[in-house]
CSV table of C-alpha atoms and ligand atoms in Angstrom, one decimal:
chain,number,residue,atom,x,y,z
A,207,MET,CA,0.0,0.0,0.0
A,208,MET,CA,1.3,3.4,-0.9
A,209,ALA,CA,1.1,6.3,1.6
A,210,ASN,CA,-1.1,9.4,0.7
A,211,ASN,CA,1.8,11.5,-0.5
A,212,GLU,CA,3.0,8.6,-2.6
A,213,VAL,CA,-0.4,8.4,-4.2
A,214,THR,CA,-0.2,12.1,-5.1
A,215,LEU,CA,3.3,11.6,-6.5
A,216,ALA,CA,2.1,8.5,-8.4
A,217,ASN,CA,-0.6,10.6,-10.0
A,218,VAL,CA,2.1,12.9,-11.2
A,219,ALA,CA,4.2,10.0,-12.4
A,220,GLY,CA,1.1,8.7,-14.2
A,221,HIS,CA,1.4,11.5,-16.7
A,222,PHE,CA,4.8,10.1,-18.0
A,223,ARG,CA,5.6,7.2,-20.3
A,224,LEU,CA,6.9,4.8,-17.7
A,225,GLU,CA,7.5,1.1,-18.2
A,226,GLY,CA,5.6,-1.1,-15.7
A,227,GLU,CA,3.3,-0.3,-12.7
A,228,VAL,CA,4.5,2.0,-10.0
A,229,SER,CA,5.1,0.2,-6.7
A,230,SER,CA,6.8,2.9,-4.6
A,231,ILE,CA,8.0,6.5,-4.6
A,232,LYS,CA,10.5,7.6,-2.0
A,233,ALA,CA,12.5,10.8,-1.3
A,234,TYR,CA,16.0,10.3,-2.7
A,235,GLY,CA,19.5,11.9,-2.8
A,236,ASP,CA,21.1,14.9,-1.1
A,237,GLY,CA,20.5,17.7,-3.6
A,238,HIS,CA,19.8,21.1,-2.1
A,239,ILE,CA,17.6,22.5,-4.9
A,240,ASN,CA,15.1,20.2,-6.5
A,241,ARG,CA,12.8,17.7,-4.7
A,242,THR,CA,14.0,14.3,-5.8
A,243,TYR,CA,12.2,10.9,-5.6
A,244,LEU,CA,13.1,7.4,-6.6
A,245,VAL,CA,10.2,5.8,-8.5
A,246,THR,CA,10.2,2.0,-8.6
A,247,THR,CA,7.9,0.1,-11.0
A,248,ASP,CA,7.8,-3.7,-11.5
A,249,ARG,CA,10.2,-3.2,-14.5
A,250,LYS,CA,12.4,-0.2,-14.0
A,251,ARG,CA,13.5,2.6,-11.7
A,252,TYR,CA,13.3,6.4,-12.4
A,253,ILE,CA,14.1,9.7,-10.8
A,254,LEU,CA,11.1,12.0,-10.4
A,255,GLN,CA,11.9,15.6,-9.6
A,256,LYS,CA,9.8,18.5,-8.6
A,257,MET,CA,11.8,21.3,-10.1
A,258,ASN,CA,12.6,24.3,-8.0
A,259,THR,CA,10.7,27.0,-9.9
A,260,ASN,CA,11.9,29.7,-7.5
A,261,VAL,CA,15.5,29.1,-8.6
A,262,PHE,CA,14.6,28.2,-12.2
A,263,PRO,CA,11.4,30.1,-13.1
A,264,ASP,CA,11.7,29.5,-16.8
A,265,THR,CA,11.0,25.7,-16.9
A,266,GLU,CA,10.5,25.7,-20.6
A,267,ASN,CA,14.0,27.0,-21.4
A,268,LEU,CA,15.6,25.0,-18.6
A,269,MET,CA,14.3,21.7,-20.0
A,270,ARG,CA,15.1,22.8,-23.6
A,271,ASN,CA,18.7,23.4,-22.5
A,272,ILE,CA,18.8,19.9,-20.9
A,273,GLU,CA,17.3,18.3,-23.9
A,274,LEU,CA,19.8,20.0,-26.2
A,275,VAL,CA,22.8,19.1,-24.1
A,276,THR,CA,21.7,15.5,-23.4
A,277,SER,CA,21.0,14.7,-27.0
A,278,TYR,CA,24.4,16.2,-28.0
A,279,LEU,CA,26.1,14.1,-25.4
A,280,HIS,CA,24.2,11.0,-26.4
A,281,SER,CA,25.3,11.6,-30.0
A,282,LYS,CA,28.9,11.6,-28.8
A,283,GLY,CA,28.3,8.2,-27.1
A,284,LYS,CA,28.4,9.6,-23.6
A,285,GLU,CA,26.3,8.2,-20.8
A,286,THR,CA,24.0,11.1,-19.6
A,287,LEU,CA,20.6,11.9,-18.3
A,288,ASP,CA,17.7,10.4,-20.2
A,289,ILE,CA,14.6,12.5,-20.2
A,290,VAL,CA,11.4,10.4,-19.9
A,291,ARG,CA,8.6,12.1,-21.8
A,292,THR,CA,5.0,12.8,-20.8
A,293,ASP,CA,2.1,11.2,-22.5
A,294,ASP,CA,1.9,14.3,-24.6
A,295,GLY,CA,5.5,14.0,-25.6
A,296,ALA,CA,6.6,16.9,-23.5
A,297,THR,CA,9.9,17.0,-21.4
A,298,TYR,CA,8.0,18.0,-18.2
A,299,TYR,CA,4.6,18.1,-16.7
A,300,ALA,CA,3.2,21.2,-14.9
A,301,ASP,CA,0.2,21.2,-12.6
A,302,ALA,CA,-1.1,23.4,-9.8
A,303,THR,CA,1.5,22.0,-7.4
A,304,GLY,CA,4.5,22.7,-9.6
A,305,ALA,CA,6.7,21.5,-12.5
A,306,TRP,CA,7.8,17.9,-12.7
A,307,ARG,CA,10.3,15.8,-14.8
A,308,ILE,CA,11.4,12.2,-14.9
A,309,TYR,CA,14.8,10.8,-15.8
A,310,ALA,CA,15.7,7.2,-16.2
A,311,PHE,CA,17.5,6.0,-13.1
A,312,ILE,CA,21.2,5.5,-13.9
A,313,GLU,CA,21.6,2.0,-12.5
A,314,HIS,CA,24.5,0.5,-10.7
A,315,THR,CA,26.1,3.9,-9.7
A,316,ILE,CA,26.9,5.7,-6.5
A,317,SER,CA,27.3,9.4,-5.8
A,318,TYR,CA,29.5,10.6,-2.9
A,319,ASN,CA,29.1,13.4,-0.4
A,320,MET,CA,32.8,13.0,0.5
A,321,VAL,CA,35.7,11.7,-1.4
A,322,PRO,CA,36.4,8.1,-0.4
A,323,ASP,CA,39.9,8.1,-1.8
A,324,ALA,CA,42.1,10.3,-3.9
A,325,GLU,CA,41.8,8.0,-7.0
A,326,VAL,CA,38.1,8.5,-7.1
A,327,PHE,CA,38.6,12.3,-6.9
A,328,ARG,CA,41.2,12.2,-9.7
A,329,ASP,CA,38.7,10.3,-11.8
A,330,ALA,CA,36.0,12.9,-11.1
A,331,GLY,CA,38.4,15.6,-12.2
A,332,ALA,CA,39.1,13.7,-15.5
A,333,ALA,CA,35.3,13.3,-16.0
A,334,PHE,CA,34.6,17.0,-15.5
A,335,GLY,CA,37.6,17.9,-17.7
A,336,ASP,CA,36.3,15.6,-20.4
A,337,PHE,CA,32.8,17.1,-20.0
A,338,GLN,CA,34.4,20.5,-20.5
A,339,ASN,CA,36.1,19.3,-23.7
A,340,GLU,CA,32.8,17.9,-25.0
A,341,LEU,CA,31.0,21.1,-24.4
A,342,ALA,CA,33.7,23.1,-26.2
A,343,SER,CA,32.3,22.0,-29.5
A,344,PHE,CA,28.7,22.6,-28.5
A,345,ASP,CA,27.0,25.7,-29.9
A,346,ALA,CA,26.5,27.9,-26.9
A,347,SER,CA,24.2,30.3,-28.7
A,348,GLN,CA,21.5,27.7,-28.4
A,349,LEU,CA,21.5,27.8,-24.6
A,350,LYS,CA,19.4,30.2,-22.6
A,351,GLU,CA,20.8,31.5,-19.3
A,352,THR,CA,18.8,29.6,-16.6
A,353,VAL,CA,20.0,31.8,-13.7
A,354,ALA,CA,21.4,35.2,-14.4
A,355,HIS,CA,24.7,36.1,-12.6
A,356,PHE,CA,25.0,32.6,-11.2
A,357,HIS,CA,28.7,32.7,-10.5
A,358,ASP,CA,29.0,36.5,-10.6
A,359,THR,CA,30.7,36.7,-7.2
A,360,PRO,CA,30.5,40.5,-6.9
A,361,SER,CA,26.8,40.3,-7.6
A,362,ARG,CA,26.4,37.5,-5.0
A,363,PHE,CA,28.2,39.8,-2.5
A,364,LEU,CA,25.6,42.5,-3.2
A,365,ASP,CA,22.8,40.0,-2.6
A,366,PHE,CA,24.6,39.0,0.7
A,367,LYS,CA,24.8,42.7,1.8
A,368,ALA,CA,21.1,43.1,1.0
A,369,ALA,CA,20.2,40.1,3.1
A,370,LEU,CA,22.3,41.6,5.9
A,371,ALA,CA,20.6,45.0,5.7
A,372,GLN,CA,17.2,43.4,5.8
A,373,ASP,CA,17.9,41.0,8.6
A,374,ARG,CA,14.5,39.5,8.0
A,375,GLU,CA,14.9,36.9,10.8
A,376,GLY,CA,16.8,38.9,13.3
A,377,ARG,CA,19.8,36.6,12.9
A,378,VAL,CA,22.5,39.1,12.1
A,379,SER,CA,23.5,39.7,15.8
A,380,GLY,CA,24.2,35.9,16.2
A,381,CYS,CA,26.7,35.7,13.4
A,382,ARG,CA,28.8,38.9,13.4
A,383,GLU,CA,32.1,37.1,13.1
A,384,GLU,CA,31.0,35.1,10.0
A,385,ILE,CA,29.6,38.3,8.4
A,386,ARG,CA,32.8,40.2,9.1
A,387,PHE,CA,34.8,37.4,7.4
A,388,PHE,CA,32.9,37.8,4.1
A,389,VAL,CA,33.2,41.6,4.2
A,390,ASP,CA,36.9,41.4,4.8
A,391,GLN,CA,37.5,39.0,1.9
A,392,ALA,CA,35.9,41.3,-0.7
A,393,ASP,CA,39.1,41.8,-2.7
A,394,TRP,CA,38.8,38.2,-4.0
A,395,TYR,CA,35.3,38.5,-5.5
A,396,PRO,CA,35.9,40.2,-8.8
A,397,LYS,CA,39.0,38.2,-9.8
A,398,ILE,CA,37.3,35.8,-12.2
A,399,THR,CA,34.5,38.2,-13.5
A,400,ASP,CA,37.1,40.9,-14.2
A,401,GLY,CA,39.1,38.3,-16.2
A,402,LEU,CA,36.1,37.4,-18.2
A,403,SER,CA,35.3,41.1,-18.9
A,404,ASN,CA,38.8,42.1,-19.9
A,405,GLY,CA,39.3,39.0,-22.0
A,406,SER,CA,42.2,37.4,-20.0
A,407,ILE,CA,39.9,34.5,-19.2
A,408,PRO,CA,37.8,32.9,-22.1
A,409,LEU,CA,34.0,32.5,-21.8
A,410,ARG,CA,33.2,28.8,-22.3
A,411,VAL,CA,30.2,26.5,-21.8
A,412,THR,CA,30.4,25.2,-18.3
A,413,HIS,CA,28.5,22.9,-15.9
A,414,ASN,CA,28.5,25.4,-13.0
A,415,ASP,CA,27.6,23.0,-10.2
A,416,THR,CA,30.4,20.5,-10.2
A,417,LYS,CA,30.2,19.1,-6.7
A,418,LEU,CA,31.0,15.5,-6.2
A,419,ASN,CA,27.4,14.3,-5.7
A,420,ASN,CA,26.6,15.6,-9.2
A,421,ILE,CA,28.6,12.9,-10.8
A,422,LEU,CA,27.7,9.2,-10.7
A,423,MET,CA,30.4,6.6,-10.3
A,424,ASP,CA,30.1,3.0,-11.3
A,425,ALA,CA,29.2,1.0,-8.1
A,426,THR,CA,31.7,-1.8,-9.0
A,427,THR,CA,34.7,0.0,-10.6
A,428,HIS,CA,34.2,3.4,-9.0
A,429,LYS,CA,35.0,5.0,-12.3
A,430,ALA,CA,33.0,8.0,-13.3
A,431,ARG,CA,29.9,7.1,-15.4
A,432,ALA,CA,27.7,10.2,-15.8
A,433,ILE,CA,27.6,13.8,-15.0
A,434,ILE,CA,24.2,14.8,-13.8
A,435,ASP,CA,22.4,17.9,-12.4
A,436,LEU,CA,22.5,19.7,-15.8
A,437,ASP,CA,20.3,22.6,-14.7
A,438,THR,CA,23.0,25.2,-14.6
A,439,ILE,CA,24.8,24.5,-17.9
A,440,MET,CA,25.5,28.0,-19.2
A,441,PRO,CA,28.3,30.1,-20.6
A,442,GLY,CA,30.8,30.6,-17.8
A,443,SER,CA,34.5,30.1,-16.8
A,444,MET,CA,36.3,26.8,-16.6
A,445,LEU,CA,37.5,28.2,-13.2
A,446,TYR,CA,34.0,28.0,-11.8
A,447,ASP,CA,33.9,24.3,-12.5
A,448,PHE,CA,37.4,23.6,-11.2
A,449,GLY,CA,37.0,25.8,-8.1
A,450,ASP,CA,33.6,24.4,-7.1
A,451,SER,CA,34.8,20.8,-7.4
A,452,ILE,CA,37.7,21.7,-5.1
A,453,ARG,CA,35.5,23.5,-2.7
A,454,PHE,CA,33.4,20.4,-2.1
A,455,GLY,CA,35.7,17.5,-2.7
A,456,ALA,CA,39.1,18.7,-1.4
A,457,SER,CA,37.6,19.0,2.1
A,458,THR,CA,38.3,16.2,4.6
A,459,ALA,CA,34.8,16.5,6.0
A,460,LEU,CA,31.2,16.9,4.8
A,461,GLU,CA,29.9,20.3,3.7
A,462,ASP,CA,27.8,20.4,6.8
A,463,GLU,CA,30.2,19.1,9.4
A,464,ARG,CA,29.6,20.8,12.7
A,465,ASP,CA,33.0,19.8,14.2
A,466,LEU,CA,35.3,22.2,12.5
A,467,ASP,CA,38.4,20.3,13.8
A,468,LYS,CA,37.5,17.7,11.2
A,469,VAL,CA,37.4,20.2,8.3
A,470,HIS,CA,40.6,20.7,6.4
A,471,PHE,CA,41.6,21.7,2.9
A,472,SER,CA,43.6,18.7,1.6
A,473,THR,CA,46.4,19.5,-0.9
A,474,GLU,CA,46.7,15.8,-1.6
A,475,LEU,CA,43.1,15.8,-2.8
A,476,PHE,CA,43.7,19.1,-4.6
A,477,LYS,CA,46.5,17.5,-6.5
A,478,ALA,CA,44.5,14.4,-7.3
A,479,TYR,CA,41.7,16.4,-8.9
A,480,ALA,CA,44.1,18.8,-10.7
A,481,ARG,CA,45.8,15.7,-12.2
A,482,GLY,CA,42.5,14.3,-13.6
A,483,PHE,CA,41.1,17.7,-14.7
A,484,LEU,CA,44.3,19.1,-16.3
A,485,GLY,CA,45.0,15.7,-17.9
A,486,GLU,CA,41.9,16.4,-20.0
A,487,VAL,CA,41.9,20.2,-20.5
A,488,LYS,CA,45.6,20.8,-20.9
A,489,PRO,CA,45.4,21.2,-24.7
A,490,SER,CA,42.9,24.0,-24.4
A,491,ILE,CA,43.5,25.7,-21.0
A,492,THR,CA,44.9,29.2,-21.3
A,493,ASP,CA,47.7,30.7,-19.2
A,494,GLY,CA,45.2,33.2,-17.6
A,495,GLU,CA,43.1,30.2,-16.4
A,496,LEU,CA,46.0,28.2,-15.3
A,497,ARG,CA,47.4,31.0,-13.1
A,498,LEU,CA,44.1,31.4,-11.3
A,499,MET,CA,43.3,27.7,-10.6
A,500,PRO,CA,44.2,27.8,-6.9
A,501,GLU,CA,42.5,31.2,-6.5
A,502,SER,CA,39.3,29.8,-8.1
A,503,ALA,CA,38.9,27.3,-5.3
A,504,ILE,CA,39.1,30.2,-2.8
A,505,ILE,CA,36.6,32.4,-4.8
A,506,MET,CA,34.1,29.6,-5.3
A,507,THR,CA,34.3,28.6,-1.6
A,508,LEU,CA,33.8,32.2,-0.5
A,509,GLU,CA,30.9,32.6,-2.9
A,510,CYS,CA,29.2,29.4,-1.7
A,511,GLY,CA,29.8,30.4,1.9
A,512,MET,CA,28.3,33.8,1.5
A,513,ARG,CA,25.3,32.3,-0.3
A,514,PHE,CA,24.7,29.9,2.7
A,515,LEU,CA,25.0,32.8,5.1
A,516,ALA,CA,22.7,35.1,3.0
A,517,ASP,CA,20.1,32.3,3.0
A,518,TYR,CA,20.4,31.8,6.7
A,519,LEU,CA,19.9,35.5,7.3
A,520,SER,CA,16.9,35.5,4.9
A,521,GLY,CA,15.1,32.6,6.6
A,522,ASP,CA,16.4,29.6,4.6
A,523,THR,CA,14.3,30.0,1.5
A,524,TYR,CA,16.9,28.9,-1.1
A,525,PHE,CA,18.8,25.8,0.0
A,526,ALA,CA,17.0,22.8,1.4
A,527,THR,CA,17.8,22.6,5.2
A,528,SER,CA,17.2,19.9,7.8
A,529,TYR,CA,17.4,22.1,10.9
A,530,PRO,CA,17.4,25.8,11.7
A,531,GLU,CA,21.1,26.5,11.7
A,532,HIS,CA,21.9,24.2,8.8
A,533,ASN,CA,23.0,27.0,6.5
A,534,LEU,CA,25.1,28.6,9.2
A,535,VAL,CA,26.9,25.3,9.8
A,536,ARG,CA,27.5,25.0,6.1
A,537,CYS,CA,28.8,28.6,5.9
A,538,ARG,CA,31.3,27.8,8.8
A,539,THR,CA,32.9,24.9,6.9
A,540,GLN,CA,33.4,27.1,3.9
A,541,ILE,CA,35.1,29.7,6.1
A,542,LYS,CA,37.4,27.1,7.6
A,543,LEU,CA,38.3,25.8,4.1
A,544,VAL,CA,39.0,29.3,2.8
A,545,ARG,CA,41.3,30.1,5.7
A,546,GLU,CA,43.3,26.9,4.9
A,547,MET,CA,43.3,27.4,1.2
A,548,GLU,CA,44.7,30.9,1.7
A,549,ARG,CA,47.4,29.6,4.0
A,550,LYS,CA,48.3,26.9,1.4
A,551,LEU,CA,48.0,29.1,-1.7
A,552,GLU,CA,51.7,28.8,-2.6
A,553,ASP,CA,51.6,25.0,-2.2
A,554,SER,CA,48.6,24.9,-4.5
A,555,HIS,CA,50.4,26.9,-7.1
A,556,ARG,CA,53.4,24.6,-6.8
A,557,ILE,CA,51.1,21.6,-7.3
A,558,ILE,CA,49.6,23.0,-10.5
A,559,ASP,CA,53.2,23.6,-11.8
A,560,GLU,CA,54.2,20.0,-10.9
A,561,VAL,CA,51.1,18.5,-12.5
A,562,MET,CA,51.7,20.5,-15.7
A,563,LYS,CA,55.3,19.3,-15.8
A,564,GLU,CA,54.2,15.7,-15.1
A,565,LEU,CA,51.7,15.9,-18.0
A,566,GLY,CA,54.6,17.1,-20.3
B,52,ADP,P1,19.6,19.0,-7.0
B,52,ADP,O1,19.5,20.0,-8.1
B,52,ADP,O2,18.6,19.2,-5.9
B,52,ADP,O3,21.0,18.8,-6.5
B,52,ADP,P2,20.1,16.6,-8.6
B,52,ADP,O4,19.6,16.6,-10.0
B,52,ADP,O5,21.5,16.7,-8.3
B,52,ADP,O6,19.2,17.6,-7.7
B,52,ADP,O7,19.6,15.2,-7.9
B,52,ADP,C1,19.8,14.9,-6.5
B,52,ADP,C2,20.5,13.5,-6.4
B,52,ADP,O8,19.7,12.5,-6.9
B,52,ADP,C3,21.9,13.4,-7.1
B,52,ADP,O9,22.9,13.9,-6.3
B,52,ADP,C4,22.0,11.9,-7.3
B,52,ADP,O10,22.4,11.2,-6.1
B,52,ADP,C5,20.5,11.5,-7.5
B,52,ADP,N1,20.2,11.4,-9.0
B,52,ADP,C6,19.7,12.4,-9.8
B,52,ADP,N2,19.5,12.0,-11.0
B,52,ADP,C7,19.8,10.7,-11.1
B,52,ADP,C8,19.7,9.7,-12.1
B,52,ADP,N3,19.3,9.9,-13.3
B,52,ADP,N4,20.1,8.4,-11.7
B,52,ADP,C9,20.5,8.1,-10.5
B,52,ADP,N5,20.6,9.1,-9.5
B,52,ADP,C10,20.2,10.3,-9.8
B,53,GN1,C1,23.4,23.5,-4.9
B,53,GN1,O1,21.7,21.6,-6.6
B,53,GN1,P1,22.9,21.1,-5.8
B,53,GN1,O2,22.5,20.6,-4.5
B,53,GN1,O3,23.7,20.1,-6.6
B,53,GN1,C2,23.6,24.8,-5.7
B,53,GN1,C3,25.0,25.0,-5.9
B,53,GN1,C4,25.8,25.1,-4.6
B,53,GN1,C5,25.5,23.8,-3.8
B,53,GN1,C6,26.2,23.8,-2.5
B,53,GN1,C7,21.3,25.6,-8.6
B,53,GN1,O4,23.8,22.4,-5.7
B,53,GN1,O5,25.2,26.3,-6.6
B,53,GN1,O6,27.2,25.2,-4.9
B,53,GN1,O7,24.1,23.6,-3.7
B,53,GN1,N1,22.8,24.7,-6.9
B,53,GN1,C8,22.1,25.8,-7.3
B,53,GN1,O8,26.2,22.5,-2.0
B,53,GN1,O9,22.0,26.8,-6.7
B,54,MG,MG1,22.7,18.2,-7.4
């Protein structure tokens, strides 16, 4: 017997061309944005998602982007998301409760919230590098921008200051130290966006949300199988993709670890990822990009940290949270990581040089 909410979800799923009879629908995964469910039928498994229309209001163009990118990747023989169509042949279904989509479940894979060993992270780097190379020949003019100024860090800082000024929940007085940290770090924010504007960093097509749980690894071999969460594919900088992967994966703890003594920036993991990523993008990476790789990790970590804090100050309306201080806890891990990344900045530059030499 299915519970009431499962019946409602089953009604939604009933509008899609599924194989078999639905037997269960359960909440699934650790994404912060969409509501994700695992749908099981007597023949197959699927991922049902209630899309976050606050974050992505233009569902039509969002799904059009994903359709274009996935058919392009399919044509190149890559494993990627498979959109399951509705009875009407559409890529999503909208009703009074929201906008819904279904993907085939990519079987026999795992996604990690923490790097299990350096080799897996190196492989993730190679997969995101390869993804970058594949997208290089994709016609970017077909894509619509799904979220304006997504990795425009100076603009994120303005949003952060607006949340601070509003203090909607009266939380500002409880996190003065964290707020001060992001105000003091402001010199970092325009480093990538300035490079894009003055032409020293090329604009490419990028994934823009390259955290480790957005890549599926084979459950047996642990090799990367598919890059998922394609909602934010847009023109951007390769440094966004590199930096965000490091932010999440080169930490020795979970993004929401409360015990900051466990949270460290690992240069060993940084090196592993850089080896995989640069191994793929070396032929196309520019000197301007290469020079800023260690800095990109700092900038992406600062950006994410201030987004968590801004959301905490605004009453947790953006990221999914499980308890009231969840976003503040996440923000603190980002601060800890930035402090260590700054301290180890020279080491990180040395590592990039070593890896480039190794690659010949
Ligand atoms: P969000 O935007 O909320 O992060 P995702 O699209 O990343 O949503 O999905 C959340 C999680 O669900 C992923 O981290 C992954 O574990 C799982 N997932 C999503 N799509 C698939 C799929 N097609 N096959 C298997 N697992 C998936
Ligand atoms: C969100 O969607 P998800 O959970 O993979 C967010 C990213 C953040 C990340 C922090 C569309 O990623 O930008 O870096 O949380 N995605 C969106 O964990 O805002
Ligand atoms: Mg995700």
